């Protein structure tokens, strides 16, 4: 059975690059009725944190990347790593190395002076003597001296590395802690992982890991190295390029399906199709057609996709999300129209839910001041007559619905012999303060009668 995993190190939030790797692993497993495992690689105690673990789990949940097993934690598997190290030692596939830090430093300096690549020279590989006094040894993996490692990467194709390039990796430190590359092998083995899909920053680890698999007599998984994501300036995507954490996108009012769709399209295409439902992703995605080259992150494209998904989202869900965003920006959603009605009116014009919440704030709270440019253009003495007439017409309205409101505005235009353009704009500034809004009849309907009348009064007072 196909089994993939996502194995983040909890040393920070889940960033979009990690989310993309998780998505590819998830898609690969799900589309083949396989299994998907979440493994938290928390052996770096100094850099790992519980807050980061929580953020990763929340982000996976928000994105809907569900896993069949895990989360497993490497810190809970120490016994197992030690057991495998014992076995390698017993079989002569690993050995104790008594080099001191000073000796290693000297070796490195000599190699650098000779313009050689610094590497461990294997001086304890065949050491048979007694333990060296005063030195707690590390344990090194006995890497093959000759031959080569071949990776048939599912994305990049064949990669061949000579064993001469690799030195004997430390698999257990002097303090007894197993090292990263070793733990990953034991985990991928024990968890029955068939395809390792991960960022290509790990590509140098892969030949080392394959050699350890081979020493254990285990067939290594297949590997797929996903190209990294670059910022607009061509450097690796980082905080400098704006939001890179998955949860930051959630808080900024993105829909998870928009982010997933964006991450899928980044370096992968199916003709010129832009929108992919979850079903279509599962049907069409193929690892082998992921681009080899690094992909550039384009925030505008993501924003555009988000807008498309907002347009087509279920109204009740959008209403519930808008409700949350009101809370985040200090708007009490009970002080105005049903958020769902607002979401339906605004869905065609908002790129994020946050923007939707901000732009419709005036429906719940009085604005502090008018947009100065709009006010000086629209709130002039010439607007007094139409605004007063509108007020009167509105007072008498019995049904507070867009159609009735529209009819009332038309009646005023007719009576005053004014074009609609002389009536609508001042009313819009009066009720919204100058913010962009849906059609006036819908906006006024959402605002409600008492608030509409108050706002007209305020505008009239401002003109005077
Ligand atoms: N823990 C590694 C990381 O977060 C991933 C290792 C792997 O996927 O093999 O970069």
Coordinates of C-alpha atoms and ligand atoms in Angstrom, one line a residue:
X1 CA 0.0 0.0 0.0
X2 CA 1.1 3.5 -0.8
X3 CA 2.1 5.4 2.4
X4 CA 3.4 8.9 2.5
X5 CA 4.2 11.3 5.3
X6 CA 4.7 14.9 6.2
X7 CA 7.4 15.4 8.7
X8 CA 7.7 19.0 9.9
X9 CA 10.2 20.1 12.4
X10 CA 8.3 22.2 15.0
X11 CA 10.8 25.1 15.0
X12 CA 8.4 27.7 13.7
X13 CA 5.0 28.0 12.2
X14 CA 3.9 26.0 9.2
X15 CA 5.0 28.0 6.2
X16 CA 3.6 27.8 2.7
X17 CA 6.5 25.8 1.4
X18 CA 5.8 23.1 4.1
X19 CA 2.1 23.3 3.3
X20 CA 2.8 22.6 -0.3
X21 CA 4.9 19.6 0.5
X22 CA 2.2 18.4 2.8
X23 CA -0.4 18.9 0.1
X24 CA 1.6 16.9 -2.4
X25 CA 2.2 14.0 0.0
X26 CA -1.5 14.1 1.0
X27 CA -2.7 14.1 -2.6
X28 CA -0.3 11.3 -3.6
X29 CA -1.6 9.1 -0.8
X30 CA -5.2 10.0 -1.2
X31 CA -5.4 9.6 -4.9
X32 CA -4.1 6.0 -4.6
X33 CA -6.2 5.0 -1.6
X34 CA -3.0 5.0 0.4
X35 CA -2.3 6.3 3.8
X36 CA -0.9 9.6 5.0
X37 CA 1.2 9.9 8.2
X38 CA 2.0 13.0 10.2
X39 CA 5.3 12.9 12.1
X40 CA 6.6 15.7 14.2
X41 CA 10.4 15.8 14.0
X42 CA 11.1 17.4 17.4
X43 CA 14.5 16.0 18.3
X44 CA 16.1 19.4 18.2
X45 CA 15.0 20.2 21.7
X46 CA 16.3 23.7 21.7
X47 CA 14.6 24.9 18.6
X48 CA 11.3 22.9 18.9
X49 CA 8.4 24.3 20.8
X50 CA 4.9 23.2 21.8
X51 CA 3.5 26.5 20.4
X52 CA 4.9 25.5 17.0
X53 CA 3.5 22.0 17.3
X54 CA 0.1 23.4 18.0
X55 CA 0.4 25.8 15.1
X56 CA 1.3 23.0 12.7
X57 CA -1.6 20.9 13.8
X58 CA -4.0 23.8 13.5
X59 CA -2.7 24.6 10.0
X60 CA -3.1 21.0 8.9
X61 CA -6.6 21.0 10.2
X62 CA -7.5 24.3 8.6
X63 CA -6.2 23.1 5.3
X64 CA -8.2 19.9 5.6
X65 CA -5.0 17.8 5.2
X66 CA -6.2 14.9 7.3
X67 CA -3.8 12.1 8.3
X68 CA -4.4 8.4 9.0
X69 CA -1.6 8.0 11.5
X70 CA 0.1 10.2 13.9
X71 CA 1.0 12.7 14.9
X72 CA 4.1 10.6 15.9
X73 CA 6.8 12.4 17.8
X74 CA 10.4 11.5 17.4
X75 CA 11.1 12.4 21.0
X76 CA 8.9 9.5 22.0
X77 CA 10.9 7.1 19.9
X78 CA 14.4 7.4 21.4
X79 CA 14.5 3.8 22.7
X80 CA 13.8 2.5 19.2
X81 CA 16.6 4.6 17.7
X82 CA 19.1 3.4 20.3
X83 CA 18.0 -0.2 19.6
X84 CA 18.8 0.2 15.9
X85 CA 22.1 1.8 16.7
X86 CA 23.0 -1.1 18.9
X87 CA 22.2 -3.4 16.0
X88 CA 24.4 -1.5 13.5
X89 CA 27.2 -1.5 16.0
X90 CA 26.9 -5.3 16.6
X91 CA 26.9 -5.9 12.8
X92 CA 30.0 -3.7 12.3
X93 CA 28.0 -1.2 10.2
X94 CA 28.6 1.6 12.7
X95 CA 31.6 2.3 14.9
X96 CA 32.7 4.4 17.8
X97 CA 34.8 7.4 16.9
X98 CA 37.0 8.9 19.7
X99 CA 38.0 12.0 17.8
X100 CA 38.0 15.1 20.0
X101 CA 36.6 18.4 18.9
X102 CA 40.2 19.8 18.6
X103 CA 41.3 16.9 16.4
X104 CA 38.3 17.5 14.1
X105 CA 39.0 21.2 14.0
X106 CA 42.6 20.5 13.1
X107 CA 41.5 18.1 10.4
X108 CA 39.1 20.6 9.0
X109 CA 41.7 23.4 9.0
X110 CA 44.2 21.2 7.2
X111 CA 41.7 20.2 4.6
X112 CA 40.7 23.8 4.0
X113 CA 44.4 24.8 3.7
X114 CA 44.7 22.1 0.9
X115 CA 41.5 23.5 -0.6
X116 CA 39.7 20.2 0.0
X117 CA 36.1 19.8 1.0
X118 CA 36.1 19.3 4.8
X119 CA 35.1 15.7 5.7
X120 CA 35.8 13.2 8.3
X121 CA 38.7 11.1 7.3
X122 CA 37.6 7.8 8.8
X123 CA 40.4 7.5 11.2
X124 CA 38.4 5.4 13.7
X125 CA 36.8 3.2 11.1
X126 CA 39.0 0.3 11.7
X127 CA 40.0 1.1 15.3
X128 CA 40.2 -2.0 17.4
X129 CA 41.9 -0.6 20.4
X130 CA 40.5 0.0 23.9
X131 CA 38.2 3.0 24.5
X132 CA 40.1 6.2 24.6
X133 CA 40.5 7.6 28.0
X134 CA 38.6 10.8 28.7
X135 CA 36.7 10.9 25.4
X136 CA 33.1 9.9 25.2
X137 CA 32.8 8.6 21.6
X138 CA 30.2 9.5 19.0
X139 CA 28.9 6.7 16.8
X140 CA 29.4 7.0 13.1
X141 CA 27.8 5.1 10.3
X142 CA 30.2 3.1 8.2
X143 CA 29.4 4.6 4.8
X144 CA 30.5 2.5 1.8
X145 CA 33.8 3.7 0.4
X146 CA 33.1 2.9 -3.2
X147 CA 30.3 2.7 -5.6
X148 CA 27.5 5.2 -6.0
X149 CA 24.0 5.9 -4.7
X150 CA 21.3 6.2 -7.4
X151 CA 18.1 8.1 -6.6
X152 CA 15.3 7.8 -9.1
X153 CA 13.6 10.9 -8.0
X154 CA 10.0 11.0 -8.9
X155 CA 10.2 14.7 -9.8
X156 CA 13.8 15.2 -10.9
X157 CA 14.6 11.9 -12.5
X158 CA 17.9 10.1 -11.9
X159 CA 20.4 11.5 -9.6
X160 CA 23.7 9.7 -9.0
X161 CA 26.1 10.5 -6.1
X162 CA 29.4 8.9 -5.6
X163 CA 30.1 7.4 -2.2
X164 CA 33.4 9.1 -2.3
X165 CA 31.5 12.3 -1.7
X166 CA 30.1 11.1 1.5
X167 CA 31.9 10.7 4.8
X168 CA 30.9 8.6 7.8
X169 CA 27.9 10.4 9.3
X170 CA 27.6 10.7 13.1
X171 CA 24.4 8.8 14.0
X172 CA 24.7 9.3 17.7
X173 CA 26.2 12.2 19.5
X174 CA 28.4 11.9 22.6
X175 CA 25.5 12.7 24.8
X176 CA 23.6 9.7 23.5
X177 CA 21.1 11.5 21.3
X178 CA 20.6 10.1 17.8
X179 CA 21.0 12.5 14.9
X180 CA 18.5 13.7 12.5
X181 CA 19.3 11.8 9.3
X182 CA 19.4 8.6 11.3
X183 CA 16.0 9.1 13.0
X184 CA 14.4 9.8 9.7
X185 CA 15.5 6.5 8.3
X186 CA 14.3 4.5 11.3
X187 CA 11.0 6.3 11.2
X188 CA 10.4 5.9 7.4
X189 CA 11.3 2.3 7.8
X190 CA 9.1 1.6 10.9
X191 CA 6.2 3.6 9.5
X192 CA 6.3 1.7 6.2
X193 CA 6.7 4.9 4.1
X194 CA 6.7 4.0 0.4
X195 CA 7.3 7.6 -1.0
X196 CA 9.1 10.3 0.7
X197 CA 8.0 13.6 -0.7
X198 CA 9.9 16.6 0.8
X199 CA 11.6 19.9 0.0
X200 CA 14.7 19.7 -2.1
X201 CA 16.7 21.3 0.6
X202 CA 16.9 17.7 1.8
X203 CA 18.4 16.4 -1.3
X204 CA 21.9 16.1 0.2
X205 CA 20.5 14.0 3.0
X206 CA 19.0 11.4 0.7
X207 CA 22.1 9.5 -0.4
X208 CA 23.1 9.2 3.2
X209 CA 19.7 8.0 4.2
X210 CA 19.6 5.5 1.4
X211 CA 23.0 4.0 2.5
X212 CA 21.6 3.6 6.0
X213 CA 18.5 1.8 4.7
X214 CA 20.8 -0.5 2.7
X215 CA 22.9 -1.3 5.8
X216 CA 19.8 -2.2 7.6
X217 CA 18.8 -4.6 4.7
X218 CA 15.7 -2.5 4.0
X219 CA 14.6 -1.3 0.6
X220 CA 14.5 2.4 0.8
X221 CA 11.3 4.3 -0.1
X222 CA 11.1 6.3 -3.4
X223 CA 11.9 9.9 -3.2
X224 CA 10.4 13.0 -4.6
X225 CA 12.1 16.3 -4.0
X226 CA 9.8 19.3 -4.3
X227 CA 11.5 22.5 -5.6
X228 CA 11.5 25.4 -3.3
X229 CA 9.4 28.5 -3.4
X230 CA 11.0 31.8 -4.2
X231 CA 9.9 35.3 -3.3
X232 CA 9.3 37.9 -6.0
X233 CA 13.0 39.0 -5.8
X234 CA 14.3 35.5 -6.6
X235 CA 15.5 34.6 -3.1
X236 CA 14.0 31.9 -1.1
X237 CA 10.6 32.8 0.2
X238 CA 10.8 34.1 3.7
X239 CA 9.1 36.4 6.2
X240 CA 10.6 39.3 4.3
X241 CA 8.1 38.6 1.5
X242 CA 5.1 39.1 3.7
X243 CA 2.9 36.4 5.2
X244 CA 4.4 33.0 4.7
X245 CA 2.7 31.2 7.6
X246 CA -0.4 29.3 6.8
X247 CA -2.3 30.6 9.8
X248 CA -1.4 34.1 8.9
X249 CA -3.3 33.6 5.7
X250 CA -6.3 32.2 7.6
X251 CA -6.2 35.3 9.8
X252 CA -5.9 37.6 6.8
X253 CA -9.2 36.2 5.4
X254 CA -8.1 33.6 2.9
X255 CA -10.1 30.5 2.3
X256 CA -8.1 27.3 2.8
X257 CA -9.2 25.9 -0.6
X258 CA -7.8 29.1 -2.3
X259 CA -4.4 28.6 -0.6
X260 CA -4.3 24.9 -1.5
X261 CA -5.3 25.7 -5.1
X262 CA -2.6 28.2 -5.2
X263 CA 0.0 25.9 -3.8
X264 CA -1.0 23.2 -6.2
X265 CA -0.7 25.5 -9.2
X266 CA 2.7 26.7 -8.1
X267 CA 5.0 24.7 -10.4
X268 CA 2.3 22.3 -11.6
X269 CA -0.2 22.8 -14.3
X270 CA -3.0 21.1 -16.1
X271 CA -3.4 22.9 -19.4
X272 CA -4.5 26.5 -18.5
X273 CA -7.0 25.5 -15.9
X274 CA -6.7 27.7 -12.8
X275 CA -9.4 26.5 -10.4
X276 CA -9.3 23.0 -9.0
X277 CA -11.8 21.5 -6.6
X278 CA -10.5 19.0 -4.1
X279 CA -12.0 16.2 -6.3
X280 CA -10.2 17.6 -9.4
X281 CA -6.9 17.9 -7.5
X282 CA -7.2 14.3 -6.5
X283 CA -8.0 13.2 -10.0
X284 CA -5.5 15.3 -11.9
X285 CA -2.4 15.9 -9.8
X286 CA 0.6 13.9 -10.7
X287 CA 3.9 14.1 -9.0
X288 CA 5.9 13.4 -12.2
X289 CA 4.5 16.6 -13.8
X290 CA 5.7 18.9 -11.0
X291 CA 8.1 21.5 -12.4
X292 CA 11.8 20.9 -11.6
X293 CA 12.6 24.5 -11.3
X294 CA 11.9 26.6 -8.2
X295 CA 8.5 28.4 -8.3
X296 CA 7.9 32.1 -7.6
X297 CA 5.3 33.1 -5.1
X298 CA 2.9 35.6 -6.5
X299 CA 0.7 37.2 -3.8
X300 CA -1.6 38.8 -6.4
X301 CA -2.4 35.5 -8.0
X302 CA -3.3 34.1 -4.6
X303 CA -5.5 37.1 -3.9
X304 CA -7.2 36.5 -7.2
X305 CA -7.8 32.9 -6.5
X306 CA -9.2 33.8 -3.1
X307 CA -11.6 36.1 -4.7
X308 CA -12.8 33.4 -7.0
X309 CA -13.4 31.1 -4.1
X310 CA -15.2 33.7 -2.1
X311 CA -17.6 34.2 -5.0
X312 CA -18.5 30.6 -5.1
X313 CA -18.4 29.7 -1.4
X314 CA -21.5 28.4 0.4
X315 CA -23.3 31.4 1.8
X316 CA -23.8 30.0 5.3
X317 CA -20.2 29.2 5.6
X318 CA -19.1 32.6 4.3
X319 CA -21.5 34.2 6.8
X320 CA -20.0 32.3 9.7
X321 CA -16.4 33.2 8.6
X322 CA -17.3 36.8 8.2
X323 CA -18.8 36.7 11.7
X324 CA -15.4 35.6 13.0
X325 CA -13.6 38.3 11.1
X326 CA -15.9 41.0 12.6
X327 CA -14.9 39.7 16.0
X328 CA -11.2 40.0 15.1
X329 CA -11.6 43.6 14.0
X330 CA -13.6 44.6 17.0
X331 CA -17.0 44.7 15.4
X332 CA -19.9 43.1 17.2
X333 CA -21.8 41.2 14.6
X334 CA -25.0 41.4 16.6
X335 CA -25.1 45.2 16.1
X336 CA -26.2 45.1 12.5
X337 CA -27.4 42.8 9.7
X338 CA -26.9 39.1 9.6
X339 CA -23.3 38.5 8.5
X340 CA -24.5 36.0 5.9
X341 CA -26.6 38.7 4.2
X342 CA -23.6 41.0 4.1
X343 CA -21.4 38.2 2.8
X344 CA -23.9 37.6 0.0
X345 CA -24.0 41.3 -0.9
X346 CA -20.2 41.6 -0.8
X347 CA -18.9 38.4 -2.2
X348 CA -18.5 39.8 -5.7
X349 CA -16.3 42.7 -4.5
X350 CA -14.1 41.4 -1.7
X351 CA -10.7 39.7 -2.2
X352 CA -10.4 38.5 1.4
X353 CA -12.9 38.0 4.2
X354 CA -10.8 40.5 6.2
X355 CA -11.4 43.1 3.5
X356 CA -15.1 42.3 3.5
X357 CA -15.3 42.8 7.2
X358 CA -13.4 46.1 7.1
X359 CA -15.4 47.4 4.1
X360 CA -18.7 46.6 5.7
X361 CA -17.8 47.8 9.2
X362 CA -20.1 50.9 8.7
X363 CA -23.1 48.6 8.7
X364 CA -22.4 47.8 12.4
X365 CA -20.6 50.9 13.7
X366 CA -20.8 54.6 13.0
X367 CA -17.8 55.7 11.0
X368 CA -15.7 58.3 12.6
X369 CA -15.3 60.6 9.7
X370 CA -16.2 60.8 6.0
X371 CA -13.7 60.1 3.3
X372 CA -12.5 63.7 2.9
X373 CA -12.4 63.7 -0.9
X374 CA -15.8 62.0 -1.2
X375 CA -17.3 64.4 1.3
X376 CA -16.1 67.5 -0.3
X377 CA -17.4 66.3 -3.6
X378 CA -20.8 65.0 -2.5
X379 CA -21.8 66.6 0.7
X380 CA -22.5 70.1 -0.7
X381 CA -25.5 72.4 -0.4
X382 CA -26.9 71.0 -3.6
X383 CA -27.3 67.7 -1.8
X384 CA -29.6 69.1 0.9
X385 CA -32.7 68.9 -1.1
X386 CA -32.3 65.4 -2.4
X387 CA -31.1 64.0 0.9
X388 CA -34.1 65.6 2.7
X389 CA -36.5 64.3 0.2
X390 CA -35.0 60.8 0.4
X391 CA -35.2 60.9 4.2
X392 CA -38.9 61.7 4.0
X393 CA -39.6 59.0 1.4
X394 CA -37.7 56.5 3.5
X395 CA -39.6 57.4 6.7
X396 CA -42.8 56.5 5.0
X397 CA -41.5 53.2 3.6
X398 CA -43.1 50.2 5.1
X399 CA -41.1 47.4 3.6
X400 CA -37.4 47.9 4.0
X401 CA -36.2 45.8 1.0
X402 CA -33.9 46.7 -1.9
X403 CA -36.8 46.9 -4.4
X404 CA -38.8 49.2 -2.3
X405 CA -35.8 51.3 -1.5
X406 CA -35.0 51.5 -5.1
X407 CA -38.5 52.6 -6.0
X408 CA -38.4 55.3 -3.3
X409 CA -35.2 56.7 -4.7
X410 CA -36.7 56.8 -8.2
X411 CA -39.7 58.6 -6.9
X412 CA -37.5 61.2 -5.4
X413 CA -35.5 61.6 -8.6
X414 CA -38.7 62.1 -10.5
X415 CA -40.3 64.5 -8.2
X416 CA -37.2 66.7 -8.0
X417 CA -36.5 66.4 -11.7
X418 CA -33.0 65.2 -10.9
X419 CA -30.9 62.6 -12.6
X420 CA -30.2 59.5 -10.4
X421 CA -26.6 60.6 -10.5
X422 CA -27.4 63.6 -8.4
X423 CA -29.2 61.6 -5.7
X424 CA -27.2 58.3 -5.5
X425 CA -23.7 59.6 -4.8
X426 CA -24.6 61.9 -1.9
X427 CA -26.7 59.2 -0.3
X428 CA -23.9 56.7 -0.7
X429 CA -21.4 59.0 1.1
X430 CA -24.1 59.8 3.7
X431 CA -24.6 56.1 4.6
X432 CA -21.2 54.6 4.1
X433 CA -18.9 57.5 4.9
X434 CA -17.3 57.0 1.5
X435 CA -16.4 53.3 1.5
X436 CA -17.1 51.3 -1.6
X437 CA -20.2 49.2 -1.2
X438 CA -22.7 47.1 -3.1
X439 CA -25.6 48.7 -5.0
X440 CA -27.1 51.5 -2.9
X441 CA -30.5 49.8 -2.5
X442 CA -28.9 46.7 -1.1
X443 CA -26.5 48.7 1.1
X444 CA -29.3 50.8 2.5
X445 CA -31.5 47.7 3.0
X446 CA -28.6 46.1 5.0
X447 CA -28.0 49.2 7.0
X448 CA -31.6 49.2 8.2
X449 CA -34.1 52.0 8.5
X450 CA -33.1 53.7 11.8
X451 CA -29.5 53.8 10.9
X452 CA -30.1 55.1 7.4
X453 CA -32.2 58.0 8.7
X454 CA -29.6 58.8 11.3
X455 CA -26.9 58.9 8.7
X456 CA -28.9 61.1 6.5
X457 CA -29.4 63.5 9.4
X458 CA -25.7 63.4 10.1
X459 CA -24.9 64.3 6.5
X460 CA -27.4 67.1 6.5
X461 CA -25.9 68.5 9.7
X462 CA -22.4 68.2 8.2
X463 CA -23.4 70.2 5.1
X464 CA -24.9 72.9 7.3
Ligands
LIG1 N1 11.8 17.7 9.3 C1 12.2 18.1 8.0 C2 11.8 19.5 7.8 O1 11.0 20.0 8.4 C3 11.7 17.2 6.9 C4 12.4 16.0 6.7 C5 11.8 15.0 5.7 O2 10.7 15.3 5.2 O3 12.5 14.0 5.5 O4 12.4 20.1 6.9

